[in-house]
Tab-separated table of C-alpha atoms and ligand atoms in Angstrom:
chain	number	residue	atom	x	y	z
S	1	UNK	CA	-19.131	24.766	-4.468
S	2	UNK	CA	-16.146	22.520	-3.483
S	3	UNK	CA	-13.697	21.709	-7.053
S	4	UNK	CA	-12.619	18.231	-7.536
S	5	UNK	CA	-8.772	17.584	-7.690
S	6	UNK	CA	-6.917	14.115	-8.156
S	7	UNK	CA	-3.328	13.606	-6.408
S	8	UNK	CA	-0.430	12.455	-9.441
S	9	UNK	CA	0.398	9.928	-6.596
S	10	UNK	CA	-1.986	7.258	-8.658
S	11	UNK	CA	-0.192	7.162	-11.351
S	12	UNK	CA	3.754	8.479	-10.740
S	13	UNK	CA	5.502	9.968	-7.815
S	14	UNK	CA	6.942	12.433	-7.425
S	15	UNK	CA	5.487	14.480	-10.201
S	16	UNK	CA	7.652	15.595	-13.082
S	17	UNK	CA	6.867	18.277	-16.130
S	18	UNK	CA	7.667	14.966	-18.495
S	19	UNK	CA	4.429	13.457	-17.231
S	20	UNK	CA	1.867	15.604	-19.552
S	21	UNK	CA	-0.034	12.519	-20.402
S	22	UNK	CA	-1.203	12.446	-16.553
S	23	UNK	CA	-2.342	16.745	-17.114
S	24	UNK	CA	-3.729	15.269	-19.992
S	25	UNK	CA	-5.249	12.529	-17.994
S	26	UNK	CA	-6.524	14.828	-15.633
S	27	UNK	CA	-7.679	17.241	-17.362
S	28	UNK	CA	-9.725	14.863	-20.263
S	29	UNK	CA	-11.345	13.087	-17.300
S	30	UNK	CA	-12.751	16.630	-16.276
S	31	UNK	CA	-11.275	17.254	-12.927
S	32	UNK	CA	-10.808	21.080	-12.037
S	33	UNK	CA	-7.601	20.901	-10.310
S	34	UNK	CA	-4.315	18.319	-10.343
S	35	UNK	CA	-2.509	17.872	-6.879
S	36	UNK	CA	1.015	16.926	-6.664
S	37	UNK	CA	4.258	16.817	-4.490
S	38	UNK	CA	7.195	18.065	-6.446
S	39	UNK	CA	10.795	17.467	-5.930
S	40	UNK	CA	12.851	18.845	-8.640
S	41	UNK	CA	11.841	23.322	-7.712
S	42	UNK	CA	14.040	24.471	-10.312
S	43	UNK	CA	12.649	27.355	-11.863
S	44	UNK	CA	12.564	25.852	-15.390
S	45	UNK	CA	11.062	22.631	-14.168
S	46	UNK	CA	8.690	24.725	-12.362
S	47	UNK	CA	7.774	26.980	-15.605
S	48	UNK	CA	7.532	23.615	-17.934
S	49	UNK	CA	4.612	22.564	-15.469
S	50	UNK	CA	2.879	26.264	-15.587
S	51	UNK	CA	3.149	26.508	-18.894
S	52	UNK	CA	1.218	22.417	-19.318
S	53	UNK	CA	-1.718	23.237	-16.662
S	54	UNK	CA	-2.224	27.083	-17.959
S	55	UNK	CA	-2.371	25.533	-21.391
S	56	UNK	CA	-5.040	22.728	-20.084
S	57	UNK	CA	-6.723	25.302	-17.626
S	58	UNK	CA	-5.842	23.082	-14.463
S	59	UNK	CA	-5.199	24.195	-11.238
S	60	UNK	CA	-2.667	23.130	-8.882
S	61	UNK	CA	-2.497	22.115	-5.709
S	62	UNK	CA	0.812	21.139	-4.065
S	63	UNK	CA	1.008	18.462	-1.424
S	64	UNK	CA	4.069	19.036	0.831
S	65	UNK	CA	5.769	15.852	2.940
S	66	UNK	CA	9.409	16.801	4.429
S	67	UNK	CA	12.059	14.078	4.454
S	68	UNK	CA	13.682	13.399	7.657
S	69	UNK	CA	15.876	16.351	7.837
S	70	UNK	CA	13.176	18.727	7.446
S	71	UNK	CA	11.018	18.672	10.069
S	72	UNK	CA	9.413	21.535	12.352
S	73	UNK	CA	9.088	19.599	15.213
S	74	UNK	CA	12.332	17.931	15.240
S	75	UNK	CA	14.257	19.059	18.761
S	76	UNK	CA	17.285	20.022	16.805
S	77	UNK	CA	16.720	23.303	16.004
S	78	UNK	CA	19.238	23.378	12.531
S	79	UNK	CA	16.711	20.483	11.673
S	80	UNK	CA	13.589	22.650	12.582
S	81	UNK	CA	15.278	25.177	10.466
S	82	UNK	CA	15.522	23.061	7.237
S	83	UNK	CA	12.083	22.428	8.006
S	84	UNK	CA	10.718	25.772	8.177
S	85	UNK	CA	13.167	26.762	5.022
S	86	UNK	CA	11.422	23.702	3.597
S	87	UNK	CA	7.745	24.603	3.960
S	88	UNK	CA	8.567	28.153	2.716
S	89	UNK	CA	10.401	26.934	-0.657
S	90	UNK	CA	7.101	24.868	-1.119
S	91	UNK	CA	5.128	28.014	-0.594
S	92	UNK	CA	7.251	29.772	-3.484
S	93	UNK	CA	6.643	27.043	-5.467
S	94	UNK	CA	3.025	27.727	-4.992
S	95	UNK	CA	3.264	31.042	-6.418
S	96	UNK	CA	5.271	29.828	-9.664
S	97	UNK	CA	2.753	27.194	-10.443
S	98	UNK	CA	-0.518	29.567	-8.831
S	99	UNK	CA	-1.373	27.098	-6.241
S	100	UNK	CA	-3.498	28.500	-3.488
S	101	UNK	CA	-3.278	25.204	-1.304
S	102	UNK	CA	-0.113	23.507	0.026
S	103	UNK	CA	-1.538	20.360	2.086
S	104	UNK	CA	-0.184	17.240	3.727
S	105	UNK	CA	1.725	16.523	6.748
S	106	UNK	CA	4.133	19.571	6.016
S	107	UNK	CA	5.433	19.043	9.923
S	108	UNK	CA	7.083	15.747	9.803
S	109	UNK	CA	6.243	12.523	8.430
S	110	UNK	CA	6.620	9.498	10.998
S	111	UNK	CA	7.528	6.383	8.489
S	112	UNK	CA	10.360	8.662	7.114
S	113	UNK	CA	11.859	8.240	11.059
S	114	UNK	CA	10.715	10.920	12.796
S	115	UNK	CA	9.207	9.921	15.973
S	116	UNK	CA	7.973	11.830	19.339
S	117	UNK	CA	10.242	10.295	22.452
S	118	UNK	CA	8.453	9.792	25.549
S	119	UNK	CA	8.573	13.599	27.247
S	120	UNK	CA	9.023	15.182	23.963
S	121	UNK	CA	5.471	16.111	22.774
S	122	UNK	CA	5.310	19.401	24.678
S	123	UNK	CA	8.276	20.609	22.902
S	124	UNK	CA	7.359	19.130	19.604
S	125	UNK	CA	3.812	21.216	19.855
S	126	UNK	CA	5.717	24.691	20.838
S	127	UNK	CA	7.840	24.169	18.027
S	128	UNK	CA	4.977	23.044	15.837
S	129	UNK	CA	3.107	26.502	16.808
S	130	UNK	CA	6.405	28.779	16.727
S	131	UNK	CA	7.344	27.428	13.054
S	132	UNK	CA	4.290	27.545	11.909
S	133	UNK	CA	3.827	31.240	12.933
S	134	UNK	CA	6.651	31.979	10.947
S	135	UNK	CA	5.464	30.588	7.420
S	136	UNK	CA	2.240	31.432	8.083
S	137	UNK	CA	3.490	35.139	7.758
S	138	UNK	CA	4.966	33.886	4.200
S	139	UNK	CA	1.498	32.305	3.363
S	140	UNK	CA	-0.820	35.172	4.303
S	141	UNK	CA	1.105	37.345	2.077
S	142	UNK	CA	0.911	35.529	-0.567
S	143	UNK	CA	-2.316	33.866	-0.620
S	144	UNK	CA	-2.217	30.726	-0.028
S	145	UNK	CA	-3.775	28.364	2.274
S	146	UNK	CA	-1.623	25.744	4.295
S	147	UNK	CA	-3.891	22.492	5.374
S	148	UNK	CA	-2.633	20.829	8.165
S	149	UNK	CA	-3.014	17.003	8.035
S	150	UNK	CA	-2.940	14.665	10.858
S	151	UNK	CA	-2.008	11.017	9.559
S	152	UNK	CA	-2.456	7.770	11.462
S	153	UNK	CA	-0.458	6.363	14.007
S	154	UNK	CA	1.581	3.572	11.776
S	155	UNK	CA	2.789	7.451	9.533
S	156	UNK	CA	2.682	10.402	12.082
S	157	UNK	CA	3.396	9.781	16.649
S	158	UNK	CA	2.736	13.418	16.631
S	159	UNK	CA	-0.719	14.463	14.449
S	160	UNK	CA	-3.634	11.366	14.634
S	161	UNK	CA	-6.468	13.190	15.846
S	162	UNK	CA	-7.899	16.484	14.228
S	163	UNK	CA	-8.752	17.931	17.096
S	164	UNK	CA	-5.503	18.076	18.430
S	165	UNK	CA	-4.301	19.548	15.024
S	166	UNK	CA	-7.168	21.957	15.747
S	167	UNK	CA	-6.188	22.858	19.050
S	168	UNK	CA	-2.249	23.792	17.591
S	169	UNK	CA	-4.179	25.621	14.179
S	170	UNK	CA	-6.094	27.875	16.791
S	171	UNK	CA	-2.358	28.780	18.871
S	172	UNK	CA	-0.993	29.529	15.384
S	173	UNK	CA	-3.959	31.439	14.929
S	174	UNK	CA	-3.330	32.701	10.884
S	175	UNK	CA	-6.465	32.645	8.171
S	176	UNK	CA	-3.591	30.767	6.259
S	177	UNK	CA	-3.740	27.548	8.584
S	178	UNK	CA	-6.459	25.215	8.963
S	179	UNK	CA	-7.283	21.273	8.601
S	180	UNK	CA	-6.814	19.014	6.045
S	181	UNK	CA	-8.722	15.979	6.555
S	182	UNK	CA	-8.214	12.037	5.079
S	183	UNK	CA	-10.725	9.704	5.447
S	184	UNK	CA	-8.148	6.632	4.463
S	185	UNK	CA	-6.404	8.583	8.126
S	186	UNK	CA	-9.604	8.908	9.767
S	187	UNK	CA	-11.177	5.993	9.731
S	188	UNK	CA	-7.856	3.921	11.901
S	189	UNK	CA	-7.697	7.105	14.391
S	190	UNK	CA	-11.134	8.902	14.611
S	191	UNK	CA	-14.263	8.377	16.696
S	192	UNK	CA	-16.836	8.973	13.699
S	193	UNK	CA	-16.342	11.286	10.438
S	194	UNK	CA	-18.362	14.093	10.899
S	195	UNK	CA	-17.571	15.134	14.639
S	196	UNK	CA	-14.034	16.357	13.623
S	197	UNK	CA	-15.346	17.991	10.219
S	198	UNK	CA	-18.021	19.518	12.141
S	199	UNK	CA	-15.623	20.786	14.996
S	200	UNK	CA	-13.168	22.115	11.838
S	201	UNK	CA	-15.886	24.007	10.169
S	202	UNK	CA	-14.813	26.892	8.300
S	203	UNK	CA	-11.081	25.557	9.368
S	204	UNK	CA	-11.299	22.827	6.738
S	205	UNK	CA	-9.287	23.888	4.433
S	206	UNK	CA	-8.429	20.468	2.205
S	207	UNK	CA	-10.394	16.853	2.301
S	208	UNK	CA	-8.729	13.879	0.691
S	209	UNK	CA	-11.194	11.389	-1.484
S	210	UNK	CA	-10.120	8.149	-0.830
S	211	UNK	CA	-11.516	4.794	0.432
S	212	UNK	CA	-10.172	3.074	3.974
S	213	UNK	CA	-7.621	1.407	1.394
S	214	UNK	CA	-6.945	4.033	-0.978
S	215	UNK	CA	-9.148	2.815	-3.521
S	216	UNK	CA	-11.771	4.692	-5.053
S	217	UNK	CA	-15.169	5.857	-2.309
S	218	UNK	CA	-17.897	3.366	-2.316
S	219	UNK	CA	-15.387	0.167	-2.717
S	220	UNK	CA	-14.647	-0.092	1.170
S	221	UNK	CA	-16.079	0.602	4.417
S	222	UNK	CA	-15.572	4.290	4.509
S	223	UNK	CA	-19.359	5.778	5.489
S	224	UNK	CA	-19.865	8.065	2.696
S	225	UNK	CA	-23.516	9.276	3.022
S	226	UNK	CA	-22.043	10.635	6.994
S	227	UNK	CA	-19.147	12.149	5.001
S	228	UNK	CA	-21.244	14.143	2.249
S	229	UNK	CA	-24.154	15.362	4.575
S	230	UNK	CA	-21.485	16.513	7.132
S	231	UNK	CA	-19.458	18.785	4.204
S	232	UNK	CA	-22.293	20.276	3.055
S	233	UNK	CA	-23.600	21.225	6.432
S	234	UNK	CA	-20.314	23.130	7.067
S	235	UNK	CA	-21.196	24.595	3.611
S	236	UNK	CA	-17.589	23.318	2.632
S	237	UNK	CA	-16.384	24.965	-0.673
S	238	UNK	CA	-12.253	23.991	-1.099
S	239	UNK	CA	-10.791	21.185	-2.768
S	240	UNK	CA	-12.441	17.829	-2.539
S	241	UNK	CA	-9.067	15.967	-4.078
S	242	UNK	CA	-8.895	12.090	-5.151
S	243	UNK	CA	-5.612	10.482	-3.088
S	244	UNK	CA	-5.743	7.230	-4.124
S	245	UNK	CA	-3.013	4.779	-4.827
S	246	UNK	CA	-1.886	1.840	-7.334
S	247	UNK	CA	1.966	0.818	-6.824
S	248	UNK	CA	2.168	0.029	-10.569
S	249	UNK	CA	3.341	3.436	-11.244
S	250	UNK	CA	5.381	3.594	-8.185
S	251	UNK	CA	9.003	3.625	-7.219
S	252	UNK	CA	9.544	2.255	-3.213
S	253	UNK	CA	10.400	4.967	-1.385
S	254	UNK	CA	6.636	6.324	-1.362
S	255	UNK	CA	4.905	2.567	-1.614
S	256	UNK	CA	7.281	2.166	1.710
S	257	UNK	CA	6.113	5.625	3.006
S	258	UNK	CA	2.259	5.398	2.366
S	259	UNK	CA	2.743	1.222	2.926
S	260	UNK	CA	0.989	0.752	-1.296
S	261	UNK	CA	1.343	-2.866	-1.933
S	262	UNK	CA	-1.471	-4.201	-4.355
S	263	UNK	CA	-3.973	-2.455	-6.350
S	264	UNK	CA	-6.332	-1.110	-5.057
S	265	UNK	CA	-9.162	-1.085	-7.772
S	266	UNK	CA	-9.304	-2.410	-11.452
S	267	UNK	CA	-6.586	0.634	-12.711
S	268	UNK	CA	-5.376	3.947	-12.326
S	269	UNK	CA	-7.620	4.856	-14.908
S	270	UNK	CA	-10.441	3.271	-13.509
S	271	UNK	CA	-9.776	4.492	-10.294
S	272	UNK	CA	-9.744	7.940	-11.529
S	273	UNK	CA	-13.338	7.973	-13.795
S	274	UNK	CA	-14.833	6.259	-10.651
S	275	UNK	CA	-13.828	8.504	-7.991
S	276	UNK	CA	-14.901	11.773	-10.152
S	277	UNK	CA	-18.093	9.964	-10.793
S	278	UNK	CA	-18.544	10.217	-7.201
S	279	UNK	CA	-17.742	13.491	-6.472
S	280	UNK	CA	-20.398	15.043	-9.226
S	281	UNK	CA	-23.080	12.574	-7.852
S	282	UNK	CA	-22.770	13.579	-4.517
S	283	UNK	CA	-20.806	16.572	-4.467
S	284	UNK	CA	-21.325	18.233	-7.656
B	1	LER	C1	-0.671	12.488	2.341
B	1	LER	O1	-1.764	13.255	1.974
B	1	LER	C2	-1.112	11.288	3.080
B	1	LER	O2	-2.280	11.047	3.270
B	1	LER	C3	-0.071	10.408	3.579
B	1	LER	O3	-0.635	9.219	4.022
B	1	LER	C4	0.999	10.120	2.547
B	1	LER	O4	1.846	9.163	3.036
B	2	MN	MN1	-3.913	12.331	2.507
């Protein structure tokens, strides 16, 4: 049975350990797991937030997007470098907080500036694969899954399309790599929702809950019943984890990354009961 998980990005971003209320938040609402991108690793940052979700019984996820200078695919290799260095940091910061899923775009994020030249794609996917062998090494030893996800074109020139993340998961060719799928992504890039879950299968590794405007599912356009009937045929059992977005709580560099302008339902809050609602209706 897949376990529901809501991203901190709805309420504050990056996450901090001062933010218990959101645990709290979480955790009273009755998710099963709280997902998060974290920027401040220090070890006693780290152990504040350990000791807050062990104490709440929450699980973590941790959602990885690399700045600029961090980027796997980039075709300077002391860039690729940082990147891989990058990706494997996030994976120790896995283990201090027991995550067993790093997600997101961990190769490169377009809207932070990174962007394929004309010619450079065949390089970009050897490095992809090459890097990615690397830390996948880290990952398998340690347990934990990395989801690939591919974003839409106005955020990623180099991942739109899951099967071509599919096609660079299979060269990589770990247990710890497979798909993470968005429907908010999906529905600008993809032909229909369940050909690329069904083609991931036991590959999907991570879904994102959110509508085709980051508000909570059933709000928008986003085809729902396709969505459900397709996970459970593939019998998926990972995270099913709420990214949806208010800019209240939110400073600009991530409103200008993810493009959050307005609200996107009535609150947070609201945002958060609805979307879990949801999940045990359809899901649960
Ligand atoms: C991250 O999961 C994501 O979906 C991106 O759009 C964030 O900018
Ligand atoms: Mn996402």
């Amino acid at each position: 049975m897949p376990k529901f998980a809501i991203n901190t990005v709805l309420w504050t971003w990056p996450f901090s350990a001062d933010r218990v209320d959101i645990l709290e938040k979480v955790k009273g609402l009755g998710y099963d797991a709280v997902e998060f991108s974290v920027v401040d690793t220090s070890p006693q940052h780290l152990a504040k937030i350990r000791k807050e979700v062990t104490r709440l019984g929450l699980e973590t996820i941790i959602c990885g997007i690399p700045g600029p200078q961090q980027s796997i695919i980039d075709p300077d290799e002391k860039v690729r470098l940082t990147g891989v260095k990058f990706v494997e940091e996030l994976l120790d910061v896995c283990s201090a907080l027991d995550a067993k899923a790093l997600i997101g775009p961990t190769y490169s994020v377009g809207t932070y500036g990174h962007v394929i030249e004309p010619g450079g794609r065949e390089a970009a996917e050897k490095h992809f694969v090459e890097c990615m062998k690397e830390i996948a090494v880290k990952a398998e030893h340690k347990g934990i899954r990395i989801a690939i996800e591919p974003l839409n074109r106005y955020e990623s020139s180099f991942l739109n399309l899951a099967e071509d993340a599919l096609r660079l998961i299979g060269k990589v060719d770990s247990p710890a790599v497979g798909l993470h799928l968005d429907p908010y992504h999906m529905n600008i890039e993809e032909p229909s929702f369940a050909g690329p879950i069904e083609q991931a299968g036991e590959k999907l590794y991570h879904f994102h809950i959110c509508e085709n405007d980051r508000g909570a599912p059933e709000t928008g356009t986003i085809n729902w019943d396709e969505i459900v009937t397709v996970l459970k045929k593939i019998g998926y059992d990972h995270y099913l984890s709420v990214e949806a977005c208010d800019p209240a709580g939110l400073g600009p560099e991530i409103c200008k990354l993810g493009g959050f302008w307005r609200p996107y339902g009535q609150s947070p809050d609201q945002i958060a009961r609805d979307s879990l609602t949801f999940l045990k209706r359809t899901m649960g």
